[in-house]
PDB file of C-alpha atoms in Angstrom:
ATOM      1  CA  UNK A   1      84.831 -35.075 121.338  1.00 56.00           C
ATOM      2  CA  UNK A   2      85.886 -34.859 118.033  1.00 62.00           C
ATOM      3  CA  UNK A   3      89.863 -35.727 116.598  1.00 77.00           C
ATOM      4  CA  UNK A   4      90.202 -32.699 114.880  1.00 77.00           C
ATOM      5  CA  UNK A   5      89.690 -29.214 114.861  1.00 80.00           C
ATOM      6  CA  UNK A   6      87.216 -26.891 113.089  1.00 77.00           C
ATOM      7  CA  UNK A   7      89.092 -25.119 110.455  1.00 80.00           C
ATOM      8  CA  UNK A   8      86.952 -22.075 108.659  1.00 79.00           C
ATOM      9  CA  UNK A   9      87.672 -20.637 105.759  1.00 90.00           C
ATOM     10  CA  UNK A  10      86.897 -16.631 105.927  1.00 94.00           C
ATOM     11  CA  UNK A  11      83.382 -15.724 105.599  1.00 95.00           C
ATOM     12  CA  UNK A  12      84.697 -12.249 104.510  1.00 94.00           C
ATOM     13  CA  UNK A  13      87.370 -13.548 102.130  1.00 95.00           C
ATOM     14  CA  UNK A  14      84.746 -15.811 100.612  1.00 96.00           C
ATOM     15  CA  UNK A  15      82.019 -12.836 100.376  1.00 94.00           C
ATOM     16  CA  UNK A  16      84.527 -10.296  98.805  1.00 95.00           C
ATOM     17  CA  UNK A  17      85.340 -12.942  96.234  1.00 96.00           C
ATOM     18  CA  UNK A  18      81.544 -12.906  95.450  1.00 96.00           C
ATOM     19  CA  UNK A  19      81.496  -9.337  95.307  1.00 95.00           C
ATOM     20  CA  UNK A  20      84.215  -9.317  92.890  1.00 97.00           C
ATOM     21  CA  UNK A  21      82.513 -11.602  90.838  1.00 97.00           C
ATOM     22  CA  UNK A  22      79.509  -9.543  90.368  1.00 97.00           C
ATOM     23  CA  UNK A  23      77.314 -11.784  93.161  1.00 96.00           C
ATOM     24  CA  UNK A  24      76.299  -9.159  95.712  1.00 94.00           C
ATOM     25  CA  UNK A  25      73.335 -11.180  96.740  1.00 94.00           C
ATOM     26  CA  UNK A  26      74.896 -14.262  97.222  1.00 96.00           C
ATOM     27  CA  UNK A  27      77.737 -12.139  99.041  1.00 94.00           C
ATOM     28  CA  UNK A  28      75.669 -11.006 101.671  1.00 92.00           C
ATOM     29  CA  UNK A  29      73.848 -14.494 102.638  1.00 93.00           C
ATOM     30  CA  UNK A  30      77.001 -15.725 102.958  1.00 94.00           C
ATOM     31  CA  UNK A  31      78.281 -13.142 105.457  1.00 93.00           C
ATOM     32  CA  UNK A  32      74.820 -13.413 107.398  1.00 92.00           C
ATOM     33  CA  UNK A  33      75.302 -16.760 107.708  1.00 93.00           C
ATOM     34  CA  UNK A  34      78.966 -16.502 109.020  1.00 93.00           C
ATOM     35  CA  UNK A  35      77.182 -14.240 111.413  1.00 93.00           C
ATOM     36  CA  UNK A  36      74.952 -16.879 112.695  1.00 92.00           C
ATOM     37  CA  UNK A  37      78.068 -19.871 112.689  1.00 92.00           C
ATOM     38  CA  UNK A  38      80.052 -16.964 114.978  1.00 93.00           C
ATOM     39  CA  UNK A  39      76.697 -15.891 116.702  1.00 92.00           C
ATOM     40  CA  UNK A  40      75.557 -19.772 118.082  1.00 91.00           C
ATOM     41  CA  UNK A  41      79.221 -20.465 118.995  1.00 93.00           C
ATOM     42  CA  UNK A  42      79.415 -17.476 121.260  1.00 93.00           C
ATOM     43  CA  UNK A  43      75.831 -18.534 122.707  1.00 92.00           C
ATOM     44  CA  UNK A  44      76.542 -22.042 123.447  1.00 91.00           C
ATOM     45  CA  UNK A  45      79.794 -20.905 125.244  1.00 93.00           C
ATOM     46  CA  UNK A  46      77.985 -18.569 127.509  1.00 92.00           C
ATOM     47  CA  UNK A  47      74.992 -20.424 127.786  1.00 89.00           C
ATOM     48  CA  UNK A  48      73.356 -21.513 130.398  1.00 89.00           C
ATOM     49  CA  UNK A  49      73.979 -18.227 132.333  1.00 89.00           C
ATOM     50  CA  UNK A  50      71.787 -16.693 135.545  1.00 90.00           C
ATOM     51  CA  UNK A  51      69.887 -13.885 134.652  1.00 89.00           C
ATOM     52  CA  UNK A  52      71.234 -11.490 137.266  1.00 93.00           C
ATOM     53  CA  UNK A  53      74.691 -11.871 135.204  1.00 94.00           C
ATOM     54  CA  UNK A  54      72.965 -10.774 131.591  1.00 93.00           C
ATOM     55  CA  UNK A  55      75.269  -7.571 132.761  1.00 96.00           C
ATOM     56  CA  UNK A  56      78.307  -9.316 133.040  1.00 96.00           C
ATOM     57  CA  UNK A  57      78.170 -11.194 129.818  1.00 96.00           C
ATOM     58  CA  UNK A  58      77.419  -7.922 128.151  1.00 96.00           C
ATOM     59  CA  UNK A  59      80.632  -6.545 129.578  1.00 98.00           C
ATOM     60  CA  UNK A  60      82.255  -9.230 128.700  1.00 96.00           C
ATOM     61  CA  UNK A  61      80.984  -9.506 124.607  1.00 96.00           C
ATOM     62  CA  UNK A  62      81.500  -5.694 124.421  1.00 97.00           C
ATOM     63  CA  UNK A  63      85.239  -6.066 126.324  1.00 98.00           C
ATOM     64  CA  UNK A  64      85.943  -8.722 123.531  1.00 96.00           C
ATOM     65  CA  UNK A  65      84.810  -6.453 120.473  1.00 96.00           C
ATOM     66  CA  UNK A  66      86.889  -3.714 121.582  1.00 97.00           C
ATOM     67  CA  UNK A  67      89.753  -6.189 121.996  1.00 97.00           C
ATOM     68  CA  UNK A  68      89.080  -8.139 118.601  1.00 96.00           C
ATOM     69  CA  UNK A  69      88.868  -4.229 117.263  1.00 96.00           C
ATOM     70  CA  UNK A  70      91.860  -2.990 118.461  1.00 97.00           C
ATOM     71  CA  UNK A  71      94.208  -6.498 117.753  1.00 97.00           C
ATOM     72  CA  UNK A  72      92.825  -6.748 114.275  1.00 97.00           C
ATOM     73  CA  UNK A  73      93.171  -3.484 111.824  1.00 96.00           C
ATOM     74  CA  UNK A  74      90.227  -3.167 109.799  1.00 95.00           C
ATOM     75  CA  UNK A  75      87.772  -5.271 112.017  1.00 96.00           C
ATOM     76  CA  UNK A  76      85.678  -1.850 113.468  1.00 95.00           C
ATOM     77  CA  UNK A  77      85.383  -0.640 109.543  1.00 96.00           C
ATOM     78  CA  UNK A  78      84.018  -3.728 108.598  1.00 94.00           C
ATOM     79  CA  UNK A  79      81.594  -3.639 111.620  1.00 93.00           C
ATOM     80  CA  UNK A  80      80.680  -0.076 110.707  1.00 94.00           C
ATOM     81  CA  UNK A  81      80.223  -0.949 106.869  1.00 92.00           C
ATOM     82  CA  UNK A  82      78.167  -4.060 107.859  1.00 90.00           C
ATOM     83  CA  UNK A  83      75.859  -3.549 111.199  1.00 89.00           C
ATOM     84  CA  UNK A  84      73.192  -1.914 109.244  1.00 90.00           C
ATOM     85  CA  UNK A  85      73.055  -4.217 106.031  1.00 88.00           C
ATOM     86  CA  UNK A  86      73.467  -7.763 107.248  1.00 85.00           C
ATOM     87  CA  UNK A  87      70.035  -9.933 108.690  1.00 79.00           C
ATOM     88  CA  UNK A  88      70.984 -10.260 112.092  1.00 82.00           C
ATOM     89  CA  UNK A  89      69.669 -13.629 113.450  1.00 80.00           C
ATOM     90  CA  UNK A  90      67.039 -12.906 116.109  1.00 84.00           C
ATOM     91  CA  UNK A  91      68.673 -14.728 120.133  1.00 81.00           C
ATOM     92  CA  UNK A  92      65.584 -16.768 121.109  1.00 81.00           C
ATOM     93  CA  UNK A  93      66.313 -17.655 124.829  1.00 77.00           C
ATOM     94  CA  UNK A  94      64.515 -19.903 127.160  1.00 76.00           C
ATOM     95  CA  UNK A  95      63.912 -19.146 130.704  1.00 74.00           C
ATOM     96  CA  UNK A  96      64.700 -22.250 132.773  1.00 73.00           C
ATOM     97  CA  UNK A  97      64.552 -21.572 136.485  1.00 71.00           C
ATOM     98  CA  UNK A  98      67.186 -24.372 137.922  1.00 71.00           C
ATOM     99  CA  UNK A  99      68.632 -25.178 141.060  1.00 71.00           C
ATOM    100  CA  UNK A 100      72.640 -24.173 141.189  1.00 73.00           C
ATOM    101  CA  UNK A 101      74.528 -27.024 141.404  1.00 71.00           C
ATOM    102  CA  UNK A 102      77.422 -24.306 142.321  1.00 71.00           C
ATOM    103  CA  UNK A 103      77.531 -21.375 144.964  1.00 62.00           C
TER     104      UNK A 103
END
């Protein structure tokens, strides 16, 4: 457990800064690599999962984008501008069969 909290500075803010400083390159590893910091977070919080609920964590991720969208002006532009431009970092999952320690 660690004594203090992650702070992050914006990925965004920090790639716009590059942008404005001629560095488009540089701009967009930086905002593919925010999307792999955001992208293992959300994984390791959902993970391990059972299969049969791959559904229900879909709901859930696309329940939180509209959510994130709709509390944050400017957030579904940015996803529009970006979804097609940015590497995407490929989910590599393992299948583990397990015994539930839960019912």
């Amino acid at each position: 457990m660690s004594l203090f909290k992650e702070k992050m500075s914006s990925y965004v803010d920090r790639g716009n800064k590059l942008i404005a400083e001629g560095k488009t390159a540089e701009a967009m590893k930086l905002v593919s690599q925010g999307l792999t910091h955001y992208t293992e977070k959300i994984v390791n919080a959902v993970s391990p999962y059972a299969k049969a609920d791959a559904g229900l964590i879909v709901l859930v991720l696309r329940h939180l984008a509209d959510e994130v969208e709709r509390n944050n002006p400017g957030a579904k532009e940015l996803y529009e501008g970006m979804k097609n431009i940015v590497g995407k970092p490929e989910l590599k999952e393992k299948e583990k069969i397990k015994k539930t320690n839960r019912s």
